[in-house]
PDB file of C-alpha atoms and ligand atoms in Angstrom:
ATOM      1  CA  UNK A   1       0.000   0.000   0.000  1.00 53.00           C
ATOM      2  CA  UNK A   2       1.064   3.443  -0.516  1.00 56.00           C
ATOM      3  CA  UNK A   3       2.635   5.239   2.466  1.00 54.00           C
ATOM      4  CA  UNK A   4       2.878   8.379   1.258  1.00 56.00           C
ATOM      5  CA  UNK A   5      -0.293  10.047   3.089  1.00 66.00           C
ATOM      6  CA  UNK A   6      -1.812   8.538   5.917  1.00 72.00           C
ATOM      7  CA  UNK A   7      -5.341   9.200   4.744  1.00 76.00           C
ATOM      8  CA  UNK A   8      -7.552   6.269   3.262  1.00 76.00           C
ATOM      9  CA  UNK A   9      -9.248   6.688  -0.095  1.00 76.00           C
ATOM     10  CA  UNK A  10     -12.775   5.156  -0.991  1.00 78.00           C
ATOM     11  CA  UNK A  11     -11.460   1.689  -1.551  1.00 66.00           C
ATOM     12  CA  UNK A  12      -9.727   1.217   1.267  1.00 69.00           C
ATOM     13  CA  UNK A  13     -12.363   2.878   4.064  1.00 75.00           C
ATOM     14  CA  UNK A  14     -14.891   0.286   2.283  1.00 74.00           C
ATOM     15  CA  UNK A  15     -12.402  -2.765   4.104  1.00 88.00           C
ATOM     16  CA  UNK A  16     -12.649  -0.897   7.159  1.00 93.00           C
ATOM     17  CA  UNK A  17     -16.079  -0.572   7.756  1.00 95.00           C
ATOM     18  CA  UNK A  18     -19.219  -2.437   7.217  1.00 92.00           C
ATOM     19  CA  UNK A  19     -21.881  -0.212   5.465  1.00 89.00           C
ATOM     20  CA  UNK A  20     -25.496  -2.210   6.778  1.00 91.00           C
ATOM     21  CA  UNK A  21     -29.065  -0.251   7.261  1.00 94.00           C
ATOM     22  CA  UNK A  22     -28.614   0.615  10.689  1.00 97.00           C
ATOM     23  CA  UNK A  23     -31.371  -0.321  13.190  1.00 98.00           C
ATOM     24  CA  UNK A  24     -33.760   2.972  14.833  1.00 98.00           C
ATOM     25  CA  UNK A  25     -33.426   2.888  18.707  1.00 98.00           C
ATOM     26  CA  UNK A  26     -35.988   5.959  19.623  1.00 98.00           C
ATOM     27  CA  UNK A  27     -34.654   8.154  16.149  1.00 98.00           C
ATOM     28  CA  UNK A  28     -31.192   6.986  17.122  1.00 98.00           C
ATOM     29  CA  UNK A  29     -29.317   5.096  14.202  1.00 98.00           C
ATOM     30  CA  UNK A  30     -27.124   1.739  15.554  1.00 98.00           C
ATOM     31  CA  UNK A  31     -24.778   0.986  12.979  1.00 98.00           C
ATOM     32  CA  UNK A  32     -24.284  -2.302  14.742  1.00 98.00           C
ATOM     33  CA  UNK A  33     -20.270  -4.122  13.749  1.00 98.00           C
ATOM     34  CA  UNK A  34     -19.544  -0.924  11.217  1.00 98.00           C
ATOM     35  CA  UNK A  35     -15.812  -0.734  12.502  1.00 98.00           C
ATOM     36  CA  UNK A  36     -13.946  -3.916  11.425  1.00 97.00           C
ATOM     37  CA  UNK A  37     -11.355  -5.720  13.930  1.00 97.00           C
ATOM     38  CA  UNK A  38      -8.465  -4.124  11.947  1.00 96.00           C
ATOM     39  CA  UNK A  39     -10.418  -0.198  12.182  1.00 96.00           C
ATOM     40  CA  UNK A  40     -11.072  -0.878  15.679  1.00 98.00           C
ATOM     41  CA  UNK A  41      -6.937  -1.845  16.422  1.00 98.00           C
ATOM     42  CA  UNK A  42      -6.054   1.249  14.184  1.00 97.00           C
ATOM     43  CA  UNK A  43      -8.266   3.138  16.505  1.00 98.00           C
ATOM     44  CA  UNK A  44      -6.677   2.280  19.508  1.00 98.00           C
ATOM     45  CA  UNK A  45      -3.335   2.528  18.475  1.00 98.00           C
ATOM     46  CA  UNK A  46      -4.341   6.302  17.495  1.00 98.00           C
ATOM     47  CA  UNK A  47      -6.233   6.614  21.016  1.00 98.00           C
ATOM     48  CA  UNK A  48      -3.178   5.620  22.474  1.00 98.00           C
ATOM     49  CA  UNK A  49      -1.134   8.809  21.291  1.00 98.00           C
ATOM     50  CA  UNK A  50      -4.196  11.120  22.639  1.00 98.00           C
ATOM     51  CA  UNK A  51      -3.848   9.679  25.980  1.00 98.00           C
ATOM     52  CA  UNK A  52      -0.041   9.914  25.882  1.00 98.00           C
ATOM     53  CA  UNK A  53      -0.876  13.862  25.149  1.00 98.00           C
ATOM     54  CA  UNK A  54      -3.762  14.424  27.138  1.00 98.00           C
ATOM     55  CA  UNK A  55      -3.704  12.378  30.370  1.00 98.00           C
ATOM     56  CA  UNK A  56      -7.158  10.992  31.098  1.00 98.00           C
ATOM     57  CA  UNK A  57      -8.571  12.430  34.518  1.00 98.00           C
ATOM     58  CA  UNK A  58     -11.583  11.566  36.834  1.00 96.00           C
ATOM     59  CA  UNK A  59     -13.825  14.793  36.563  1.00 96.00           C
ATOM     60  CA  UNK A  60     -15.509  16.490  39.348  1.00 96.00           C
ATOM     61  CA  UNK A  61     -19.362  16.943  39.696  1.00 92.00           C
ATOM     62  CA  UNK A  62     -20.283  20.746  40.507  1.00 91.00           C
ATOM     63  CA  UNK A  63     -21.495  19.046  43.428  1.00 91.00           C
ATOM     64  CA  UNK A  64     -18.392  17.643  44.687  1.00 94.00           C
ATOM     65  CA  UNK A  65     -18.453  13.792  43.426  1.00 95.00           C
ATOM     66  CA  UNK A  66     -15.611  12.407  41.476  1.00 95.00           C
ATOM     67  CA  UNK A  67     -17.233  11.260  38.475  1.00 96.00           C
ATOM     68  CA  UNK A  68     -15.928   7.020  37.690  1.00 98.00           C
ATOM     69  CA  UNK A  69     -15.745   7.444  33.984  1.00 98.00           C
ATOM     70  CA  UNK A  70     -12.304   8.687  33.406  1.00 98.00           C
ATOM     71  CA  UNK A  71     -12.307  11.089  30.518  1.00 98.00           C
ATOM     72  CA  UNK A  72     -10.416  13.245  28.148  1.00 98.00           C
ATOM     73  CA  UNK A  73     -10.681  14.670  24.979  1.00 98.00           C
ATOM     74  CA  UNK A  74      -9.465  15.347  21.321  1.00 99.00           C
ATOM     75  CA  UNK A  75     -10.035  18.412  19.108  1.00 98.00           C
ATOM     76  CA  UNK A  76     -10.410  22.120  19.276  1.00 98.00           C
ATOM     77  CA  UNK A  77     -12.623  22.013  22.159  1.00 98.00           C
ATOM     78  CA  UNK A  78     -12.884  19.600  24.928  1.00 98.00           C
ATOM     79  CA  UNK A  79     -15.369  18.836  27.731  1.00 98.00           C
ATOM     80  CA  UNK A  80     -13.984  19.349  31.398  1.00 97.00           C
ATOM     81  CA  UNK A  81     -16.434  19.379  34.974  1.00 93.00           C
ATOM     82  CA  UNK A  82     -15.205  20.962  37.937  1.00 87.00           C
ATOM     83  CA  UNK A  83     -16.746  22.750  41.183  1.00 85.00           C
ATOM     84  CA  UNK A  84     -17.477  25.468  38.557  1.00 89.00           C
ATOM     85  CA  UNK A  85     -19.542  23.148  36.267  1.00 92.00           C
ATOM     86  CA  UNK A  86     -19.684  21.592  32.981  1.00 93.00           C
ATOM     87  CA  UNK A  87     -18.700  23.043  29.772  1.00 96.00           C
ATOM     88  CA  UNK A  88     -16.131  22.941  27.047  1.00 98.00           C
ATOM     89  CA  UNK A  89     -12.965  24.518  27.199  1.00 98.00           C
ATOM     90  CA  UNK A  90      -9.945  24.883  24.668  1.00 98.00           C
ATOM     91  CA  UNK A  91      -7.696  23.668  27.224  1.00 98.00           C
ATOM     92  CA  UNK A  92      -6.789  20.172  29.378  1.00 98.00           C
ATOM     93  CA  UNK A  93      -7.176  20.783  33.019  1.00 96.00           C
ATOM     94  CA  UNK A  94      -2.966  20.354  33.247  1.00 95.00           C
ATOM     95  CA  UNK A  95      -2.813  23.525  30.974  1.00 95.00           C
ATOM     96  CA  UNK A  96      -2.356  22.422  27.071  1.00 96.00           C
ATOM     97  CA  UNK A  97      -4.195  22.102  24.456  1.00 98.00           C
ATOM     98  CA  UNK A  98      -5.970  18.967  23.302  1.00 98.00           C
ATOM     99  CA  UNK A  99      -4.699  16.889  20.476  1.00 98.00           C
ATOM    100  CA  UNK A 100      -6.204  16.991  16.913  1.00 98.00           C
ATOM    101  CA  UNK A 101      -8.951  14.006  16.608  1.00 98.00           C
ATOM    102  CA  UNK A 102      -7.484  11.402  14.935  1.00 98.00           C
ATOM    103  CA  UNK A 103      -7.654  10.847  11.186  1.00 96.00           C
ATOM    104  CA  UNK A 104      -9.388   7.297  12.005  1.00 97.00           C
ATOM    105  CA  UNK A 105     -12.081   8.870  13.895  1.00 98.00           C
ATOM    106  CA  UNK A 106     -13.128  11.398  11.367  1.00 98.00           C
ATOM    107  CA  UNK A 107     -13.402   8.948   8.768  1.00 96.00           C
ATOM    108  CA  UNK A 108     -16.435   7.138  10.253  1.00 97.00           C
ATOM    109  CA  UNK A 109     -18.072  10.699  10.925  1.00 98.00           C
ATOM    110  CA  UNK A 110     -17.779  11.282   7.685  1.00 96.00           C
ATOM    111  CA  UNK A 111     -19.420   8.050   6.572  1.00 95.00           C
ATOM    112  CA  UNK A 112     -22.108   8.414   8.988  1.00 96.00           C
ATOM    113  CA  UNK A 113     -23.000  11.341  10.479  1.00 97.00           C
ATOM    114  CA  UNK A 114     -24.734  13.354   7.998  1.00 95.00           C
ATOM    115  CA  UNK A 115     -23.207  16.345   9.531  1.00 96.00           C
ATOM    116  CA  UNK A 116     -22.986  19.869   7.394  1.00 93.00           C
ATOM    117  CA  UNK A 117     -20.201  21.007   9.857  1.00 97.00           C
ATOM    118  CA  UNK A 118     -16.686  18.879  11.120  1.00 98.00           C
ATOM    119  CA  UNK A 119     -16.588  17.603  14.936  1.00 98.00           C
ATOM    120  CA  UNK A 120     -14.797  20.320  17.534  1.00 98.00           C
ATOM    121  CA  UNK A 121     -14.250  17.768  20.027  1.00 98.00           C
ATOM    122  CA  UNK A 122     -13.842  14.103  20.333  1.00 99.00           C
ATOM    123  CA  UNK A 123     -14.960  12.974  23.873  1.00 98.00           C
ATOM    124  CA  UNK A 124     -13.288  10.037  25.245  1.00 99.00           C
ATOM    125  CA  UNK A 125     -15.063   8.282  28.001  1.00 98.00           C
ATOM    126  CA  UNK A 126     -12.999   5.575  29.593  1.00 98.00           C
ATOM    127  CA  UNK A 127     -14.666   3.049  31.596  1.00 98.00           C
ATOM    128  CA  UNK A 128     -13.327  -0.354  33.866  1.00 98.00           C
ATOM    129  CA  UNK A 129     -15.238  -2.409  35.070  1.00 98.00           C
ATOM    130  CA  UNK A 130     -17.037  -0.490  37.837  1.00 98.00           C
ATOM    131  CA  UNK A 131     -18.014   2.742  35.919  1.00 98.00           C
ATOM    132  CA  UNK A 132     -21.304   3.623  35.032  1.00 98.00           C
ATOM    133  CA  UNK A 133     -22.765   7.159  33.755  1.00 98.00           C
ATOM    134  CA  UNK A 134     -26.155   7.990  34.937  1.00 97.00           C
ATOM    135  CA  UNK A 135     -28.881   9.346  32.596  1.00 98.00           C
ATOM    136  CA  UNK A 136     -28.478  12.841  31.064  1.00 97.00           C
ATOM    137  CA  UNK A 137     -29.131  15.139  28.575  1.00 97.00           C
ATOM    138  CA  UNK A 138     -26.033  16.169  26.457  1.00 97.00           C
ATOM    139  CA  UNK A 139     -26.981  19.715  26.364  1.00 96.00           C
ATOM    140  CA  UNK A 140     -23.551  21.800  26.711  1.00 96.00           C
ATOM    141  CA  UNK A 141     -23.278  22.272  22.734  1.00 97.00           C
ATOM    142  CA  UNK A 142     -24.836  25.280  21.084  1.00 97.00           C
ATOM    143  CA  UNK A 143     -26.572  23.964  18.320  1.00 97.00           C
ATOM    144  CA  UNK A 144     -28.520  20.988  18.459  1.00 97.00           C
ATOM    145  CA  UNK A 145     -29.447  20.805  14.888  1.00 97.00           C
ATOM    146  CA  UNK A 146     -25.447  19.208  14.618  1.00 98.00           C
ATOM    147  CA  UNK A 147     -25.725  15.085  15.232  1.00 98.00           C
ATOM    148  CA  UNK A 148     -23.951  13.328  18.083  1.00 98.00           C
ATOM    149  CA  UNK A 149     -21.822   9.832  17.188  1.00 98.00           C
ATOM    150  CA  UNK A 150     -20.588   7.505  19.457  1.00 98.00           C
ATOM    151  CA  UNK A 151     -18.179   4.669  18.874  1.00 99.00           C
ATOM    152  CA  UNK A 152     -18.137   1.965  21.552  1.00 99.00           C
ATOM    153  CA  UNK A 153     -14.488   0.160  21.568  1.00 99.00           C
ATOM    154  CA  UNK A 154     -13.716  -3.031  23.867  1.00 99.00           C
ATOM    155  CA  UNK A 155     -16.098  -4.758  26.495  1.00 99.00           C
ATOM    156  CA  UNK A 156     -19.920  -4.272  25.958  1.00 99.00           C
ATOM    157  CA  UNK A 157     -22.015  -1.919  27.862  1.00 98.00           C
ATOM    158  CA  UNK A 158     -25.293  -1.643  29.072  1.00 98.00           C
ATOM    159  CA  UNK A 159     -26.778   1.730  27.024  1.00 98.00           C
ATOM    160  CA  UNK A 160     -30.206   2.957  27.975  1.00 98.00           C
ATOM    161  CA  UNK A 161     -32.373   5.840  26.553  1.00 98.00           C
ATOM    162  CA  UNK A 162     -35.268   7.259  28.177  1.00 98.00           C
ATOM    163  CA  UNK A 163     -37.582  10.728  26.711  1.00 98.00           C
ATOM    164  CA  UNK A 164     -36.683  14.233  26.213  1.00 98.00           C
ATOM    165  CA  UNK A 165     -37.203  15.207  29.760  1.00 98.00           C
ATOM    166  CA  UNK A 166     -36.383  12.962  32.515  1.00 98.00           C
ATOM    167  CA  UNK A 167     -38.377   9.802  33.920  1.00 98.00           C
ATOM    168  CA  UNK A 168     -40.606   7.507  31.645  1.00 98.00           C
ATOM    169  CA  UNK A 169     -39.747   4.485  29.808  1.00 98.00           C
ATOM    170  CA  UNK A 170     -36.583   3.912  28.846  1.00 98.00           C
ATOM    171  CA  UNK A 171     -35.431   0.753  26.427  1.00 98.00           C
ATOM    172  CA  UNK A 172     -31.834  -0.928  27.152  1.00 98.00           C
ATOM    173  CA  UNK A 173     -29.589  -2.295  24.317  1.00 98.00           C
ATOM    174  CA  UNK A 174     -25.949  -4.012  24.698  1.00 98.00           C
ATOM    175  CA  UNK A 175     -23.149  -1.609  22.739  1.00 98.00           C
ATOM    176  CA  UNK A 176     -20.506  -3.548  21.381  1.00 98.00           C
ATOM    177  CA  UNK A 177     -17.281  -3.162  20.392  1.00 98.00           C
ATOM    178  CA  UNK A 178     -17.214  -1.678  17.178  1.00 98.00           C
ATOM    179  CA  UNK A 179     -20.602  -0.275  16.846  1.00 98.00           C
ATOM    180  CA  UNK A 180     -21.410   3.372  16.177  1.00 98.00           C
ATOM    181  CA  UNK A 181     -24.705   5.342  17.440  1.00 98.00           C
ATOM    182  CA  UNK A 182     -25.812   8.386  15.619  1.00 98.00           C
ATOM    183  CA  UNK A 183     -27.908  10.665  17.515  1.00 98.00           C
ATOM    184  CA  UNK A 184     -29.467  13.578  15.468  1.00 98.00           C
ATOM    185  CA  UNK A 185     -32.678  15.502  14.932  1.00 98.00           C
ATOM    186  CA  UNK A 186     -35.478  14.920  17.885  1.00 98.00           C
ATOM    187  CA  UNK A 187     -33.208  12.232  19.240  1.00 98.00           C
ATOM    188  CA  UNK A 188     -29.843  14.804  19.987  1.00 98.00           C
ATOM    189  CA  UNK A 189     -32.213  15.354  23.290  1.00 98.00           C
ATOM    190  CA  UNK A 190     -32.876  12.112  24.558  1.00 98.00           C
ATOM    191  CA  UNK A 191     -31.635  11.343  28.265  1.00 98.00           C
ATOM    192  CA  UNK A 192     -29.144   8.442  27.802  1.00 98.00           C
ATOM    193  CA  UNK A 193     -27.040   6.837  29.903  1.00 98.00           C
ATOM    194  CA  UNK A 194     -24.664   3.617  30.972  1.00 98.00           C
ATOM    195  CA  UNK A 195     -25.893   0.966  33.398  1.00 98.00           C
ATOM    196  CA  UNK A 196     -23.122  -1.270  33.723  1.00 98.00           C
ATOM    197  CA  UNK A 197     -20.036  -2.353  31.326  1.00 98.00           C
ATOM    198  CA  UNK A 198     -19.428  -6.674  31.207  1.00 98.00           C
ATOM    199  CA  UNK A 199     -16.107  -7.126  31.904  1.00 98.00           C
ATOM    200  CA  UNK A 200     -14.164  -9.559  29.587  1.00 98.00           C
ATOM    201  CA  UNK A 201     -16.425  -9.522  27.126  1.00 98.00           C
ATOM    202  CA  UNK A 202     -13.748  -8.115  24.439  1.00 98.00           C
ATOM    203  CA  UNK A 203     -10.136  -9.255  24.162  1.00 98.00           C
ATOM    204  CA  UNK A 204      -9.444  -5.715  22.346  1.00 98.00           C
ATOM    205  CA  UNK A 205      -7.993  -3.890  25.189  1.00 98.00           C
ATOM    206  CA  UNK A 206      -5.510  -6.031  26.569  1.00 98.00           C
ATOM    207  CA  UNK A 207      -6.617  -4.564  29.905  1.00 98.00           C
ATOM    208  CA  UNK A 208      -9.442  -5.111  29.775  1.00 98.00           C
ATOM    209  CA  UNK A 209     -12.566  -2.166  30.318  1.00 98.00           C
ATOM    210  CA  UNK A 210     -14.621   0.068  27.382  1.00 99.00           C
ATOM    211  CA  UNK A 211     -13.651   3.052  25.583  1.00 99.00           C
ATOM    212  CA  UNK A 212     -16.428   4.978  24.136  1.00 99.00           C
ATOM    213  CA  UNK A 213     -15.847   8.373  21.717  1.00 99.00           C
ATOM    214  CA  UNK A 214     -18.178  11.142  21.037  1.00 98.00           C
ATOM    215  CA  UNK A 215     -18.046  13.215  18.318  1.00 98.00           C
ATOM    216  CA  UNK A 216     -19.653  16.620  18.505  1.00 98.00           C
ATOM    217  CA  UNK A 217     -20.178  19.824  17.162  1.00 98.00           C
ATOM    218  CA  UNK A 218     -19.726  22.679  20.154  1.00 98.00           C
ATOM    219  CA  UNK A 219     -19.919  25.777  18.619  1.00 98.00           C
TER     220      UNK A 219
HETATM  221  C1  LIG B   1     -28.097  10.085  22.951  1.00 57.70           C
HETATM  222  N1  LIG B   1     -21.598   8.668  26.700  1.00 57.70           N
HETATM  223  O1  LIG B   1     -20.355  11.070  26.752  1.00 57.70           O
HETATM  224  S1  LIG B   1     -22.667   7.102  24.136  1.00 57.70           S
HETATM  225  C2  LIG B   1     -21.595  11.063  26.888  1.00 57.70           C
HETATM  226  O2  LIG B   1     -21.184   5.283  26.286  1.00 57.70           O
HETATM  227  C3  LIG B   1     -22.301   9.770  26.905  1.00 57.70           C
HETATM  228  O3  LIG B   1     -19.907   6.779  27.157  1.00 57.70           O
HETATM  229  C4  LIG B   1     -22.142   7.354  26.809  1.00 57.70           C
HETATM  230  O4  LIG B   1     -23.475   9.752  27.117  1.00 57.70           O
HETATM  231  C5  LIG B   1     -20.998   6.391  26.733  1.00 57.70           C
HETATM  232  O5  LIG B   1     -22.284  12.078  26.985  1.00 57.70           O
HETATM  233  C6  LIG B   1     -23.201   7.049  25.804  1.00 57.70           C
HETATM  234  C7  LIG B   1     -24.206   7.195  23.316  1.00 57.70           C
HETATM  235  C8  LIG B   1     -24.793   8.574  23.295  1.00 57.70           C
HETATM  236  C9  LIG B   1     -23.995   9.689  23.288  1.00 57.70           C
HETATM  237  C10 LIG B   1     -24.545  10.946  23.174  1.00 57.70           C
HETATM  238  C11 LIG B   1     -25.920  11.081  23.068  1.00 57.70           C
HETATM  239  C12 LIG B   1     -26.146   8.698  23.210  1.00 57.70           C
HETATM  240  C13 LIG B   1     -26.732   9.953  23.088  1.00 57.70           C
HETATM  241  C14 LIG B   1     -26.508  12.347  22.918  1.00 57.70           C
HETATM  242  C15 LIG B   1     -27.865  12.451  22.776  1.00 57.70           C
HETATM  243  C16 LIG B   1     -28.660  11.326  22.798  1.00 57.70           C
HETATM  244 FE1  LIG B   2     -24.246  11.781  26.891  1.00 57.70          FE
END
């Protein structure tokens, strides 16, 4: 293969990942196995270098708690929480700025999301086997009309979505590695959350635990 630019033309995205009707969860789209194995080790090996630049750290709750997803991001903006609150911020909470989102990651938005506009920031939630993430609204972005996408990497987790304001129903479905979620139009509003991740249910981190990424417009 060529080595002369790291960026994958038509041919070769179409080995990486698995173009299927996705399945509607509540106006969500579950592109269910789109990354292939070899996508998904590409991704982590990228992932890797983020991390390396951009330590992951356990956010604070404005009301004190120590959130147990450890996070950090990619990408112009990124998403801290302190005693001060939530909200984006152009800079890590050790001072620097983020790292660009990786060339791997972008590729599936553009397959997938539908988007008119590029991602600012790449969330990366990092859970082991005790994290959870209760239901919320992802509301800190300033226009809603821009889709959400979510790529789940390693062991499965337990994803529910409720209603556009909280309480009612809500529906359950097992993320897998390699699956992508695209949130957009009504659905961008729908509380969410993660019950529980199964641990050892994915040999792709050799540690074991989930990574999930969010793509999303801020601005
Ligand atoms: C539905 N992350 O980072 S991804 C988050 O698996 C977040 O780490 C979860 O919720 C995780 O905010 C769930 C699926 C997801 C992400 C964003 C959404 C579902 C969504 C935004 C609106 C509606
Ligand atoms: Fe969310």
């Amino acid at each position: 293969m060529e080595k002369s630019s790291h960026f994958l033309n038509e041919a070769e995205i179409e080995g990486f990942f698995r173009m299927a009707e996705p399945i509607n969860l509540r106006g969500m789209s579950l592109y269910d196995g789109f990354l292939s194995l070899e996508a998904q080790e590409q991704m982590v090996k990228d992932l890797r270098e983020v991390v390396r630049a951009a330590p992951l750290f356990s956010p604070i709750t404005p009301s004190g708690k120590a959130m147990s997803v450890r996070m950090t991001s990619a990408g112009r903006y990124g998403w801290v929480s302190d005693r001060k609150g939530y909200r984006y911020s152009e800079t890590h909470p050790d001072g620097g700025p983020w790292p660009a989102i990786p060339q791997s990651v972008l590729n599936v938005w553009e397959k997938v999301s539908g988007a008119s506009r590029s991602p600012e920031c790449c969330l990366v939630n990092f859970y082991d086997e005790t994290a959870k993430m209760g239901m919320h609204q992802d509301r800190d972005e300033q226009d809603f009309s821009q889709p959400v996408l979510s790529i789940s990497l390693g062991d499965d987790a337990l994803f529910r979505v409720g209603n556009l304001t909280r309480g009612g129903k809500t529906e359950s479905v097992w993320l897998r590695s390699g699956d992508v979620l695209v949130m957009g139009g009504e659905a961008r509003r729908l509380y969410h959350g993660i019950d529980r991740v199964k641990p050892n249910s994915s040999t792709l981190l050799p540690k074991g635990g989930r990574i999930n990424l969010t793509l999303r417009v801020v601005t």
